[in-house]
mmCIF file of C-alpha atoms and ligand atoms in Angstrom:
data_model
loop_
_atom_site.group_PDB
_atom_site.id
_atom_site.type_symbol
_atom_site.label_atom_id
_atom_site.label_comp_id
_atom_site.label_asym_id
_atom_site.label_seq_id
_atom_site.Cartn_x
_atom_site.Cartn_y
_atom_site.Cartn_z
ATOM 1 C CA MET A 163 -0.366 -0.141 -0.293
ATOM 2 C CA ILE A 164 2.919 2.258 1.357
ATOM 3 C CA GLU A 165 5.137 1.979 -2.252
ATOM 4 C CA TRP A 166 1.409 2.278 -4.327
ATOM 5 C CA LEU A 167 1.087 5.617 -2.170
ATOM 6 C CA TRP A 168 4.806 6.453 -3.252
ATOM 7 C CA LEU A 169 4.015 5.995 -6.498
ATOM 8 C CA LEU A 170 1.418 8.419 -6.374
ATOM 9 C CA LEU A 171 3.834 11.158 -5.993
ATOM 10 C CA PRO A 172 5.081 11.625 -9.117
ATOM 11 C CA ILE A 173 1.555 10.986 -10.585
ATOM 12 C CA ALA A 174 -0.022 14.009 -8.480
ATOM 13 C CA ALA A 175 2.727 15.751 -9.965
ATOM 14 C CA ALA A 176 2.376 15.183 -13.500
ATOM 15 C CA THR A 177 -1.979 15.889 -12.767
ATOM 16 C CA GLY A 178 -0.585 18.769 -11.458
ATOM 17 C CA TRP A 179 1.314 19.915 -14.512
ATOM 18 C CA LEU A 180 -1.584 18.293 -16.750
ATOM 19 C CA SER A 181 -3.819 20.317 -14.745
ATOM 20 C CA ALA A 182 -2.452 23.620 -15.420
ATOM 21 C CA TRP A 183 -1.198 22.414 -19.048
ATOM 22 C CA HIS A 184 -5.022 22.143 -19.933
ATOM 23 C CA GLN A 185 -6.552 25.214 -18.420
ATOM 24 C CA GLU A 186 -3.992 26.883 -19.944
ATOM 25 C CA ARG A 187 -5.427 25.273 -23.334
ATOM 26 C CA GLN A 188 -8.871 25.574 -22.385
ATOM 27 C CA ARG A 189 -8.502 29.192 -22.156
ATOM 28 C CA SER A 190 -6.885 29.626 -25.275
ATOM 29 C CA LYS A 191 -8.480 27.129 -27.408
ATOM 30 C CA ASN A 192 -11.576 26.121 -25.717
ATOM 31 C CA THR A 193 -11.047 22.974 -25.560
ATOM 32 C CA PHE A 194 -11.667 20.295 -22.848
ATOM 33 C CA TRP A 195 -9.926 17.079 -21.400
ATOM 34 C CA SER A 196 -8.490 15.365 -23.788
ATOM 35 C CA PRO A 197 -9.154 11.410 -24.248
ATOM 36 C CA ASP A 198 -5.740 10.559 -23.926
ATOM 37 C CA TYR A 199 -5.992 12.163 -20.214
ATOM 38 C CA LEU A 200 -9.476 10.256 -19.298
ATOM 39 C CA LYS A 201 -7.687 7.259 -20.368
ATOM 40 C CA GLY A 202 -4.727 8.458 -17.689
ATOM 41 C CA LEU A 203 -7.398 8.781 -14.798
ATOM 42 C CA ASN A 204 -9.319 6.039 -15.229
ATOM 43 C CA TYR A 205 -5.599 3.960 -15.391
ATOM 44 C CA LEU A 206 -5.311 6.146 -11.780
ATOM 45 C CA LEU A 207 -8.466 5.215 -10.909
ATOM 46 C CA ASN A 208 -8.264 1.380 -11.789
ATOM 47 C CA GLU A 209 -5.376 1.376 -9.420
ATOM 48 C CA GLU A 210 -2.502 0.921 -12.821
ATOM 49 C CA PRO A 211 -0.234 3.638 -11.713
ATOM 50 C CA ASP A 212 2.613 1.940 -14.597
ATOM 51 C CA LYS A 213 0.404 2.662 -17.186
ATOM 52 C CA ALA A 214 -1.222 6.164 -15.842
ATOM 53 C CA ILE A 215 2.671 7.334 -15.500
ATOM 54 C CA ASP A 216 3.397 6.490 -19.179
ATOM 55 C CA ILE A 217 0.209 8.444 -20.804
ATOM 56 C CA PHE A 218 0.575 11.293 -18.033
ATOM 57 C CA ILE A 219 4.243 11.728 -19.608
ATOM 58 C CA LYS A 220 3.599 11.279 -23.027
ATOM 59 C CA LEU A 221 0.683 14.216 -22.516
ATOM 60 C CA ILE A 222 3.060 16.560 -20.664
ATOM 61 C CA GLU A 223 4.375 18.494 -23.723
ATOM 62 C CA VAL A 224 8.522 19.470 -23.491
ATOM 63 C CA ASP A 225 9.055 22.665 -23.674
ATOM 64 C CA SER A 226 12.066 24.892 -21.780
ATOM 65 C CA ASP A 227 9.752 24.838 -18.481
ATOM 66 C CA THR A 228 9.070 21.002 -18.448
ATOM 67 C CA VAL A 229 12.435 19.995 -19.159
ATOM 68 C CA GLU A 230 13.935 20.126 -16.071
ATOM 69 C CA THR A 231 10.833 18.356 -14.615
ATOM 70 C CA HIS A 232 10.972 15.761 -17.111
ATOM 71 C CA LEU A 233 14.863 15.228 -16.079
ATOM 72 C CA ALA A 234 13.520 15.098 -12.472
ATOM 73 C CA LEU A 235 11.180 12.526 -12.994
ATOM 74 C CA GLY A 236 13.562 10.156 -14.984
ATOM 75 C CA VAL A 237 16.037 10.133 -12.207
ATOM 76 C CA LEU A 238 13.533 9.060 -9.564
ATOM 77 C CA PHE A 239 12.683 6.618 -11.680
ATOM 78 C CA ARG A 240 16.442 5.616 -12.307
ATOM 79 C CA ARG A 241 17.098 5.744 -8.611
ATOM 80 C CA ARG A 242 13.952 3.689 -7.932
ATOM 81 C CA GLY A 243 15.353 0.706 -10.097
ATOM 82 C CA GLU A 244 12.917 1.714 -13.161
ATOM 83 C CA VAL A 245 15.739 2.420 -15.531
ATOM 84 C CA ASN A 246 13.355 1.294 -18.546
ATOM 85 C CA ARG A 247 10.990 3.978 -17.453
ATOM 86 C CA ALA A 248 13.996 6.590 -16.870
ATOM 87 C CA ILE A 249 15.862 5.967 -20.375
ATOM 88 C CA ARG A 250 12.019 6.355 -22.231
ATOM 89 C CA ILE A 251 11.983 9.639 -20.505
ATOM 90 C CA HIS A 252 15.420 10.932 -21.255
ATOM 91 C CA GLN A 253 14.647 9.588 -24.973
ATOM 92 C CA ASN A 254 12.036 11.267 -25.166
ATOM 93 C CA LEU A 255 13.339 14.096 -24.108
ATOM 94 C CA ILE A 256 17.083 14.066 -26.220
ATOM 95 C CA ALA A 257 14.347 13.163 -30.123
ATOM 96 C CA ARG A 258 13.018 16.970 -29.085
ATOM 97 C CA PRO A 259 14.885 19.383 -31.630
ATOM 98 C CA ALA A 260 14.202 22.729 -30.342
ATOM 99 C CA LEU A 261 16.330 21.652 -26.829
ATOM 100 C CA HIS A 262 18.672 23.791 -26.047
ATOM 101 C CA PRO A 263 21.415 22.197 -25.893
ATOM 102 C CA HIS A 264 22.933 22.571 -22.919
ATOM 103 C CA GLN A 265 19.165 20.870 -21.414
ATOM 104 C CA ARG A 266 20.228 17.934 -24.266
ATOM 105 C CA SER A 267 23.429 17.425 -22.653
ATOM 106 C CA ASN A 268 22.036 17.267 -19.481
ATOM 107 C CA ALA A 269 19.353 14.556 -20.833
ATOM 108 C CA MET A 270 22.288 13.050 -22.485
ATOM 109 C CA PHE A 271 24.052 12.324 -19.488
ATOM 110 C CA GLU A 272 21.084 11.256 -17.198
ATOM 111 C CA LEU A 273 20.381 9.102 -20.186
ATOM 112 C CA ALA A 274 24.531 7.468 -20.400
ATOM 113 C CA GLU A 275 23.697 6.776 -16.480
ATOM 114 C CA ASP A 276 20.497 4.854 -17.396
ATOM 115 C CA TYR A 277 22.534 2.862 -19.442
ATOM 116 C CA ARG A 278 24.684 2.164 -17.042
ATOM 117 C CA CYS A 279 22.484 1.302 -14.480
ATOM 118 C CA ALA A 280 20.541 -1.012 -16.798
ATOM 119 C CA GLY A 281 24.500 -2.909 -17.899
ATOM 120 C CA LEU A 282 24.184 -1.305 -20.687
ATOM 121 C CA LEU A 283 28.183 -0.261 -21.030
ATOM 122 C CA ASP A 284 28.590 0.305 -24.785
ATOM 123 C CA ARG A 285 25.927 2.266 -25.579
ATOM 124 C CA ALA A 286 26.559 4.221 -21.981
ATOM 125 C CA GLU A 287 30.555 4.341 -22.839
ATOM 126 C CA GLN A 288 29.408 6.443 -26.641
ATOM 127 C CA LEU A 289 27.221 8.488 -25.075
ATOM 128 C CA PHE A 290 29.491 9.989 -22.344
ATOM 129 C CA GLN A 291 32.706 9.975 -25.062
ATOM 130 C CA GLU A 292 29.693 12.349 -26.501
ATOM 131 C CA LEU A 293 30.218 14.415 -23.872
ATOM 132 C CA VAL A 294 33.720 14.602 -23.574
ATOM 133 C CA ALA A 295 33.331 17.327 -26.387
ATOM 134 C CA SER A 296 30.757 19.157 -24.242
ATOM 135 C CA SER A 297 31.566 22.200 -22.466
ATOM 136 C CA THR A 298 29.605 21.598 -19.797
ATOM 137 C CA HIS A 299 30.169 17.818 -18.965
ATOM 138 C CA GLN A 300 33.531 16.654 -20.096
ATOM 139 C CA VAL A 301 34.694 16.082 -16.054
ATOM 140 C CA LEU A 302 31.384 14.392 -15.369
ATOM 141 C CA ALA A 303 31.902 12.310 -18.581
ATOM 142 C CA LEU A 304 35.552 11.846 -17.940
ATOM 143 C CA HIS A 305 34.777 10.472 -14.627
ATOM 144 C CA GLN A 306 31.742 7.996 -15.906
ATOM 145 C CA LEU A 307 33.963 6.637 -18.386
ATOM 146 C CA LEU A 308 36.990 6.250 -16.147
ATOM 147 C CA GLU A 309 34.463 4.022 -14.285
ATOM 148 C CA ILE A 310 33.297 1.925 -16.647
ATOM 149 C CA TYR A 311 36.808 0.837 -18.110
ATOM 150 C CA GLN A 312 38.125 0.478 -14.389
ATOM 151 C CA GLN A 313 34.905 -2.331 -14.174
ATOM 152 C CA GLU A 314 36.040 -3.471 -17.655
ATOM 153 C CA GLN A 315 39.047 -3.639 -16.345
ATOM 154 C CA ASP A 316 39.918 -2.253 -19.634
ATOM 155 C CA TRP A 317 43.250 -0.024 -18.190
ATOM 156 C CA GLU A 318 44.652 1.121 -21.677
ATOM 157 C CA LYS A 319 41.590 2.859 -22.000
ATOM 158 C CA ALA A 320 41.461 3.397 -17.829
ATOM 159 C CA ILE A 321 44.963 5.199 -18.712
ATOM 160 C CA ASN A 322 43.721 7.423 -21.423
ATOM 161 C CA THR A 323 40.971 8.926 -19.784
ATOM 162 C CA ALA A 324 42.956 9.340 -16.317
ATOM 163 C CA GLN A 325 45.280 11.493 -18.161
ATOM 164 C CA GLN A 326 42.466 12.974 -19.700
ATOM 165 C CA LEU A 327 41.030 13.891 -16.512
ATOM 166 C CA THR A 328 44.498 15.318 -15.278
ATOM 167 C CA ASN A 329 44.142 17.479 -18.343
ATOM 168 C CA ALA A 330 40.596 18.789 -17.964
ATOM 169 C CA SER A 331 40.612 19.044 -13.805
ATOM 170 C CA SER A 332 43.890 19.661 -12.550
ATOM 171 C CA GLU A 333 43.033 17.020 -10.744
ATOM 172 C CA ALA A 334 46.039 14.586 -9.189
ATOM 173 C CA ARG A 335 45.567 11.047 -10.689
ATOM 174 C CA HIS A 336 49.190 9.857 -10.559
ATOM 175 C CA VAL A 337 48.540 6.875 -8.016
ATOM 176 C CA ASP A 338 45.484 5.775 -10.081
ATOM 177 C CA ILE A 339 47.547 5.676 -13.495
ATOM 178 C CA ALA A 340 50.447 3.928 -11.824
ATOM 179 C CA GLN A 341 47.651 1.367 -10.130
ATOM 180 C CA TYR A 342 47.008 0.861 -13.498
ATOM 181 C CA TYR A 343 49.875 0.307 -14.984
ATOM 182 C CA CYS A 344 50.267 -2.375 -12.264
ATOM 183 C CA GLU A 345 47.403 -3.947 -13.742
ATOM 184 C CA GLN A 346 48.781 -4.180 -16.784
ATOM 185 C CA ALA A 347 51.696 -5.468 -15.315
ATOM 186 C CA GLU A 348 50.263 -8.145 -13.587
ATOM 187 C CA TYR A 349 47.836 -9.576 -16.498
ATOM 188 C CA TYR A 350 51.200 -9.472 -18.918
ATOM 189 C CA ARG A 351 53.078 -11.747 -16.276
ATOM 190 C CA LYS A 352 49.944 -13.902 -15.777
ATOM 191 C CA GLN A 353 50.522 -14.172 -20.143
ATOM 192 C CA GLY A 354 54.470 -15.281 -19.634
ATOM 193 C CA GLN A 355 55.214 -11.978 -21.130
ATOM 194 C CA ASN A 356 57.446 -10.814 -18.394
ATOM 195 C CA ASN A 357 58.901 -8.445 -20.719
ATOM 196 C CA ALA A 358 56.262 -6.703 -21.555
ATOM 197 C CA ALA A 359 55.496 -6.843 -17.757
ATOM 198 C CA LEU A 360 58.730 -5.085 -16.797
ATOM 199 C CA ASN A 361 58.197 -2.743 -19.719
ATOM 200 C CA THR A 362 54.969 -1.779 -18.065
ATOM 201 C CA ILE A 363 56.303 -1.274 -14.272
ATOM 202 C CA GLN A 364 59.001 1.263 -15.986
ATOM 203 C CA TYR A 365 56.171 3.627 -16.660
ATOM 204 C CA ALA A 366 54.193 2.723 -13.580
ATOM 205 C CA LEU A 367 57.184 4.011 -11.513
ATOM 206 C CA LYS A 368 57.849 7.295 -14.151
ATOM 207 C CA ILE A 369 55.100 8.585 -13.602
ATOM 208 C CA ASP A 370 54.555 7.730 -9.621
ATOM 209 C CA SER A 371 58.296 7.025 -8.779
ATOM 210 C CA ASN A 372 56.451 5.678 -5.025
ATOM 211 C CA CYS A 373 54.387 3.171 -6.726
ATOM 212 C CA VAL A 374 55.178 0.449 -4.406
ATOM 213 C CA ARG A 375 53.146 -2.211 -6.441
ATOM 214 C CA ALA A 376 55.478 -1.599 -9.173
ATOM 215 C CA SER A 377 58.702 -2.122 -7.177
ATOM 216 C CA LEU A 378 57.210 -5.573 -5.316
ATOM 217 C CA LEU A 379 56.281 -6.763 -9.175
ATOM 218 C CA GLU A 380 59.543 -5.563 -10.063
ATOM 219 C CA GLY A 381 61.521 -7.462 -7.210
ATOM 220 C CA GLN A 382 58.715 -10.339 -8.021
ATOM 221 C CA LEU A 383 59.806 -10.899 -11.777
ATOM 222 C CA ALA A 384 63.794 -10.111 -10.910
ATOM 223 C CA LEU A 385 63.040 -13.388 -8.586
ATOM 224 C CA VAL A 386 61.851 -15.582 -12.061
ATOM 225 C CA ARG A 387 64.799 -14.706 -13.546
ATOM 226 C CA HIS A 388 66.909 -15.692 -10.726
ATOM 227 C CA ASP A 389 68.442 -11.983 -10.602
ATOM 228 C CA GLN A 390 68.329 -11.695 -6.884
ATOM 229 C CA GLU A 391 70.799 -8.579 -7.086
ATOM 230 C CA GLY A 392 67.779 -7.129 -8.698
ATOM 231 C CA ALA A 393 65.668 -8.116 -6.941
ATOM 232 C CA ILE A 394 66.896 -7.130 -3.364
ATOM 233 C CA LEU A 395 67.061 -3.252 -5.181
ATOM 234 C CA ALA A 396 63.689 -3.595 -6.227
ATOM 235 C CA PHE A 397 62.590 -4.736 -3.138
ATOM 236 C CA GLN A 398 64.222 -2.508 -0.717
ATOM 237 C CA ARG A 399 63.001 0.748 -3.157
ATOM 238 C CA ILE A 400 60.295 0.570 -1.041
ATOM 239 C CA GLU A 401 61.624 2.005 1.955
ATOM 240 C CA GLN A 402 62.207 5.810 0.539
ATOM 241 C CA GLN A 403 58.798 4.962 -1.060
ATOM 242 C CA ASN A 404 56.772 3.866 1.704
ATOM 243 C CA PRO A 405 58.111 2.657 4.438
ATOM 244 C CA ASP A 406 54.169 1.368 5.682
ATOM 245 C CA TYR A 407 55.032 -1.798 3.266
ATOM 246 C CA LEU A 408 58.593 -3.040 4.045
ATOM 247 C CA THR A 409 56.860 -5.715 5.784
ATOM 248 C CA GLU A 410 55.857 -6.915 2.452
ATOM 249 C CA VAL A 411 59.360 -7.653 1.485
ATOM 250 C CA ILE A 412 60.685 -9.163 4.811
ATOM 251 C CA GLU A 413 60.262 -12.643 3.504
ATOM 252 C CA PRO A 414 61.244 -12.261 -0.012
ATOM 253 C CA LEU A 415 64.436 -10.325 0.807
ATOM 254 C CA GLN A 416 65.133 -13.010 3.610
ATOM 255 C CA ILE A 417 64.600 -15.590 0.130
ATOM 256 C CA CYS A 418 67.208 -13.688 -1.729
ATOM 257 C CA TYR A 419 70.236 -12.727 0.848
ATOM 258 C CA GLN A 420 69.923 -16.924 1.525
ATOM 259 C CA THR A 421 70.164 -17.758 -2.010
ATOM 260 C CA LEU A 422 73.286 -15.608 -2.307
ATOM 261 C CA GLY A 423 74.702 -16.859 1.009
ATOM 262 C CA ARG A 424 74.479 -13.222 2.361
ATOM 263 C CA GLN A 425 72.613 -13.683 5.651
ATOM 264 C CA ASN A 426 74.596 -11.762 7.740
ATOM 265 C CA GLU A 427 73.844 -8.475 5.367
ATOM 266 C CA PHE A 428 69.907 -9.465 5.787
ATOM 267 C CA VAL A 429 70.620 -9.629 9.608
ATOM 268 C CA LEU A 430 71.952 -5.839 9.072
ATOM 269 C CA TYR A 431 69.423 -4.619 6.859
ATOM 270 C CA LEU A 432 66.233 -6.454 9.624
ATOM 271 C CA LEU A 433 68.286 -4.557 12.100
ATOM 272 C CA HIS A 434 68.398 -1.438 10.232
ATOM 273 C CA ILE A 435 64.672 -1.466 9.471
ATOM 274 C CA LEU A 436 63.449 -2.422 12.958
ATOM 275 C CA LYS A 437 65.830 0.286 14.251
ATOM 276 C CA HIS A 438 64.280 3.399 12.210
ATOM 277 C CA TYR A 439 60.313 1.862 11.444
ATOM 278 C CA GLY A 440 59.444 -0.580 14.426
ATOM 279 C CA GLY A 441 57.148 -3.069 13.055
ATOM 280 C CA ILE A 442 56.560 -6.436 14.502
ATOM 281 C CA ARG A 443 57.611 -8.459 11.324
ATOM 282 C CA PRO A 444 61.334 -7.845 11.132
ATOM 283 C CA MET A 445 61.051 -8.988 15.133
ATOM 284 C CA LEU A 446 59.867 -11.754 14.613
ATOM 285 C CA VAL A 447 62.035 -12.759 11.704
ATOM 286 C CA LEU A 448 65.444 -11.678 13.561
ATOM 287 C CA THR A 449 64.263 -13.855 16.816
ATOM 288 C CA GLU A 450 64.468 -16.957 14.417
ATOM 289 C CA ILE A 451 67.478 -16.319 13.081
ATOM 290 C CA VAL A 452 68.906 -15.428 17.004
ATOM 291 C CA LYS A 453 67.143 -18.855 17.605
ATOM 292 C CA GLN A 454 68.996 -20.992 14.868
ATOM 293 C CA GLU A 455 72.256 -19.027 15.898
ATOM 294 C CA GLU A 456 72.456 -18.221 19.266
ATOM 295 C CA GLY A 457 69.910 -20.748 20.840
ATOM 296 C CA GLU A 458 66.613 -20.804 22.240
ATOM 297 C CA GLN A 459 67.712 -18.151 25.228
ATOM 298 C CA GLN A 460 69.408 -15.482 23.552
ATOM 299 C CA ALA A 461 65.747 -15.112 21.173
ATOM 300 C CA VAL A 462 63.581 -14.863 24.421
ATOM 301 C CA ASP A 463 66.437 -12.780 25.602
ATOM 302 C CA PHE A 464 65.939 -10.535 22.118
ATOM 303 C CA ILE A 465 62.400 -10.475 21.982
ATOM 304 C CA VAL A 466 61.750 -9.984 25.384
ATOM 305 C CA LYS A 467 63.647 -6.745 25.385
ATOM 306 C CA GLU A 468 62.116 -5.583 21.694
ATOM 307 C CA MET A 469 58.278 -6.658 23.375
ATOM 308 C CA HIS A 470 59.416 -3.347 26.047
ATOM 309 C CA LYS A 471 59.809 -1.322 23.392
ATOM 310 C CA ARG A 472 57.117 -2.173 20.897
ATOM 311 C CA PRO A 473 54.888 -4.716 22.490
ATOM 312 C CA SER A 474 52.522 -7.023 20.245
ATOM 313 C CA LEU A 475 50.004 -9.449 20.194
ATOM 314 C CA GLN A 476 52.041 -11.419 17.438
ATOM 315 C CA GLY A 477 55.212 -10.669 19.862
ATOM 316 C CA LEU A 478 53.332 -12.391 22.716
ATOM 317 C CA ASP A 479 51.967 -15.479 20.828
ATOM 318 C CA HIS A 480 55.991 -16.468 19.710
ATOM 319 C CA LEU A 481 57.212 -15.906 23.298
ATOM 320 C CA LEU A 482 54.356 -18.550 24.493
ATOM 321 C CA ASP A 483 55.841 -20.603 21.737
ATOM 322 C CA MET A 484 59.674 -20.582 22.356
ATOM 323 C CA ALA A 485 57.660 -20.817 26.462
ATOM 324 C CA LEU A 486 56.030 -24.013 25.806
ATOM 325 C CA PHE A 487 59.575 -25.658 25.401
ATOM 326 C CA ASN A 488 61.007 -24.945 29.019
ATOM 327 C CA VAL A 489 57.975 -25.459 31.442
ATOM 328 C CA ASP A 490 56.688 -27.700 33.840
ATOM 329 C CA ASN A 491 53.422 -29.908 33.087
ATOM 330 C CA ILE A 492 51.522 -27.501 35.012
ATOM 331 C CA THR A 493 52.454 -24.388 33.822
ATOM 332 C CA ARG A 494 52.829 -25.966 29.778
ATOM 333 C CA ASN A 495 49.046 -27.068 30.357
ATOM 334 C CA HIS A 496 47.950 -22.938 31.675
ATOM 335 C CA LEU A 497 50.343 -21.940 28.650
ATOM 336 C CA LEU A 498 48.776 -23.856 26.204
ATOM 337 C CA LEU A 499 44.981 -22.597 27.108
ATOM 338 C CA LEU A 500 46.701 -19.065 26.612
ATOM 339 C CA LYS A 501 48.014 -19.895 23.678
ATOM 340 C CA ASP A 502 45.160 -21.549 21.746
ATOM 341 C CA LEU A 503 43.147 -17.771 23.105
ATOM 342 C CA MET A 504 45.630 -15.840 21.452
ATOM 343 C CA THR A 505 45.185 -18.017 18.054
ATOM 344 C CA GLN A 506 41.740 -18.105 17.982
ATOM 345 C CA PHE A 507 42.261 -13.898 18.579
ATOM 346 C CA LEU A 508 44.617 -13.764 15.798
ATOM 347 C CA LYS A 509 43.683 -16.380 13.541
ATOM 348 C CA ASN A 510 40.934 -13.824 11.973
ATOM 349 C CA LYS A 511 42.174 -10.472 12.651
ATOM 350 C CA PRO A 512 42.686 -8.087 9.925
ATOM 351 C CA ALA A 513 46.149 -7.339 8.433
ATOM 352 C CA TYR A 514 44.917 -4.840 6.671
ATOM 353 C CA LYS A 515 43.041 -1.311 6.830
ATOM 354 C CA CYS A 516 41.525 1.385 3.516
ATOM 355 C CA ARG A 517 42.986 4.778 5.293
ATOM 356 C CA HIS A 518 40.024 6.420 3.339
ATOM 357 C CA CYS A 519 36.555 3.962 4.657
ATOM 358 C CA GLY A 520 38.195 2.084 7.567
ATOM 359 C CA PHE A 521 37.633 -0.883 5.299
ATOM 360 C CA THR A 522 39.800 -4.183 6.757
ATOM 361 C CA ALA A 523 40.985 -7.035 4.949
ATOM 362 C CA ARG A 524 43.282 -10.254 5.512
ATOM 363 C CA LYS A 525 44.892 -9.940 2.413
ATOM 364 C CA LEU A 526 46.371 -6.599 0.624
ATOM 365 C CA HIS A 527 44.189 -5.024 -2.135
ATOM 366 C CA TRP A 528 45.802 -2.726 -4.430
ATOM 367 C CA GLN A 529 41.539 -1.317 -4.608
ATOM 368 C CA CYS A 530 39.600 -1.055 -1.698
ATOM 369 C CA PRO A 531 36.959 -3.313 -2.519
ATOM 370 C CA SER A 532 34.998 -1.189 -0.130
ATOM 371 C CA CYS A 533 35.428 2.815 -1.438
ATOM 372 C CA LYS A 534 37.400 1.369 -4.992
ATOM 373 C CA GLN A 535 39.916 3.761 -3.579
ATOM 374 C CA TRP A 536 43.615 3.143 -5.422
ATOM 375 C CA SER A 537 46.691 2.513 -2.678
ATOM 376 C CA THR A 538 44.862 3.190 0.591
ATOM 377 C CA LEU A 539 44.773 0.287 2.177
ATOM 378 C CA LYS A 540 48.056 -0.089 4.618
ATOM 379 C CA PRO A 541 49.635 -3.128 7.084
ATOM 380 C CA ILE A 542 47.960 -1.972 10.456
ATOM 381 C CA GLN A 543 50.433 -1.076 12.732
ATOM 382 C CA GLY A 544 50.909 -0.788 16.766
ATOM 383 C CA ILE A 545 49.619 -3.572 19.738
ATOM 384 C CA ASP A 546 47.581 -5.818 17.631
ATOM 385 C CA SER A 547 49.650 -5.019 14.256
ATOM 386 C CA GLU A 548 50.534 -8.278 11.947
HETATM 387 ZN ZN1 ZN B 276 38.261 1.885 1.225
#
């Protein structure tokens, strides 16, 4: 019932305009209600609002005074999910030859939005491209085109459109464009085209020298061709680009240094990272190395000292693991209970958080699944970090 009443709102509005229109016509031509108008009223009385709306929309003449009302009605229908009806209204508007160019652009933009909502991306793209040439809708149309190309994962077109947007609006887009290049590079890598991937990564770094993802990809590609030196250079570049992401390269760097037989250099690097940026991952890796090289007690001493400086649940969990081996049975049972609780607690804890919308995730996404921003998810720092 409420739904039906809501539908009456536009009908009531339409009836009001019609009434005014007819009064005007009646005054000038001395005519009475047209058969179509009565038909529309009849549909309304018979609780067939869809048919009534169609008739009333046809009846309201499109002129400079009613164009905005038609546009508003179309948007209203689209937001209600009645996209086909919105399309009809906007197509009807565009078909009017007397429309002012600005009104035509408005109607074209809304029609393109209708098509996008209906999943008719080709038609939406064509209209938005026409609007890019207009003076009034250029930036809006480029934004919408960019959304479409990202949705279609057409990164070549996304790059071109983002560059056009930069020129048209002075919006800084270099971070996003670098990510589009990285998406292309990922695609080439999956296809086994590693040289093409490497070239694309260089474009990403050229447009955004702080693109962490490009350095990660470059390092991974270097590892594929067994170039550990090259991989180390790429991975360690992240320290200058954004040290928040250093946790991502600790393990691959360990593999590189181990393969090259330069474990001592790796230890020095970890100590450097720990001193300047903290982080749980380097501390845990160092603890393991101390354990292997100097024994259990030295490792416990090291982690306890570090935990005083930077308390963390992951560190505590690791400490529990080591403590379990050196206690009597009763204490061991108590510690096992604590360990179980800790494992449960840490199991579902997110490791990354979007600084734009607060979305959290277990794995790193370069585009936030929630707010769709690029490069906004970062490793969580602090006591409950990974
Ligand atoms: Zn987000």
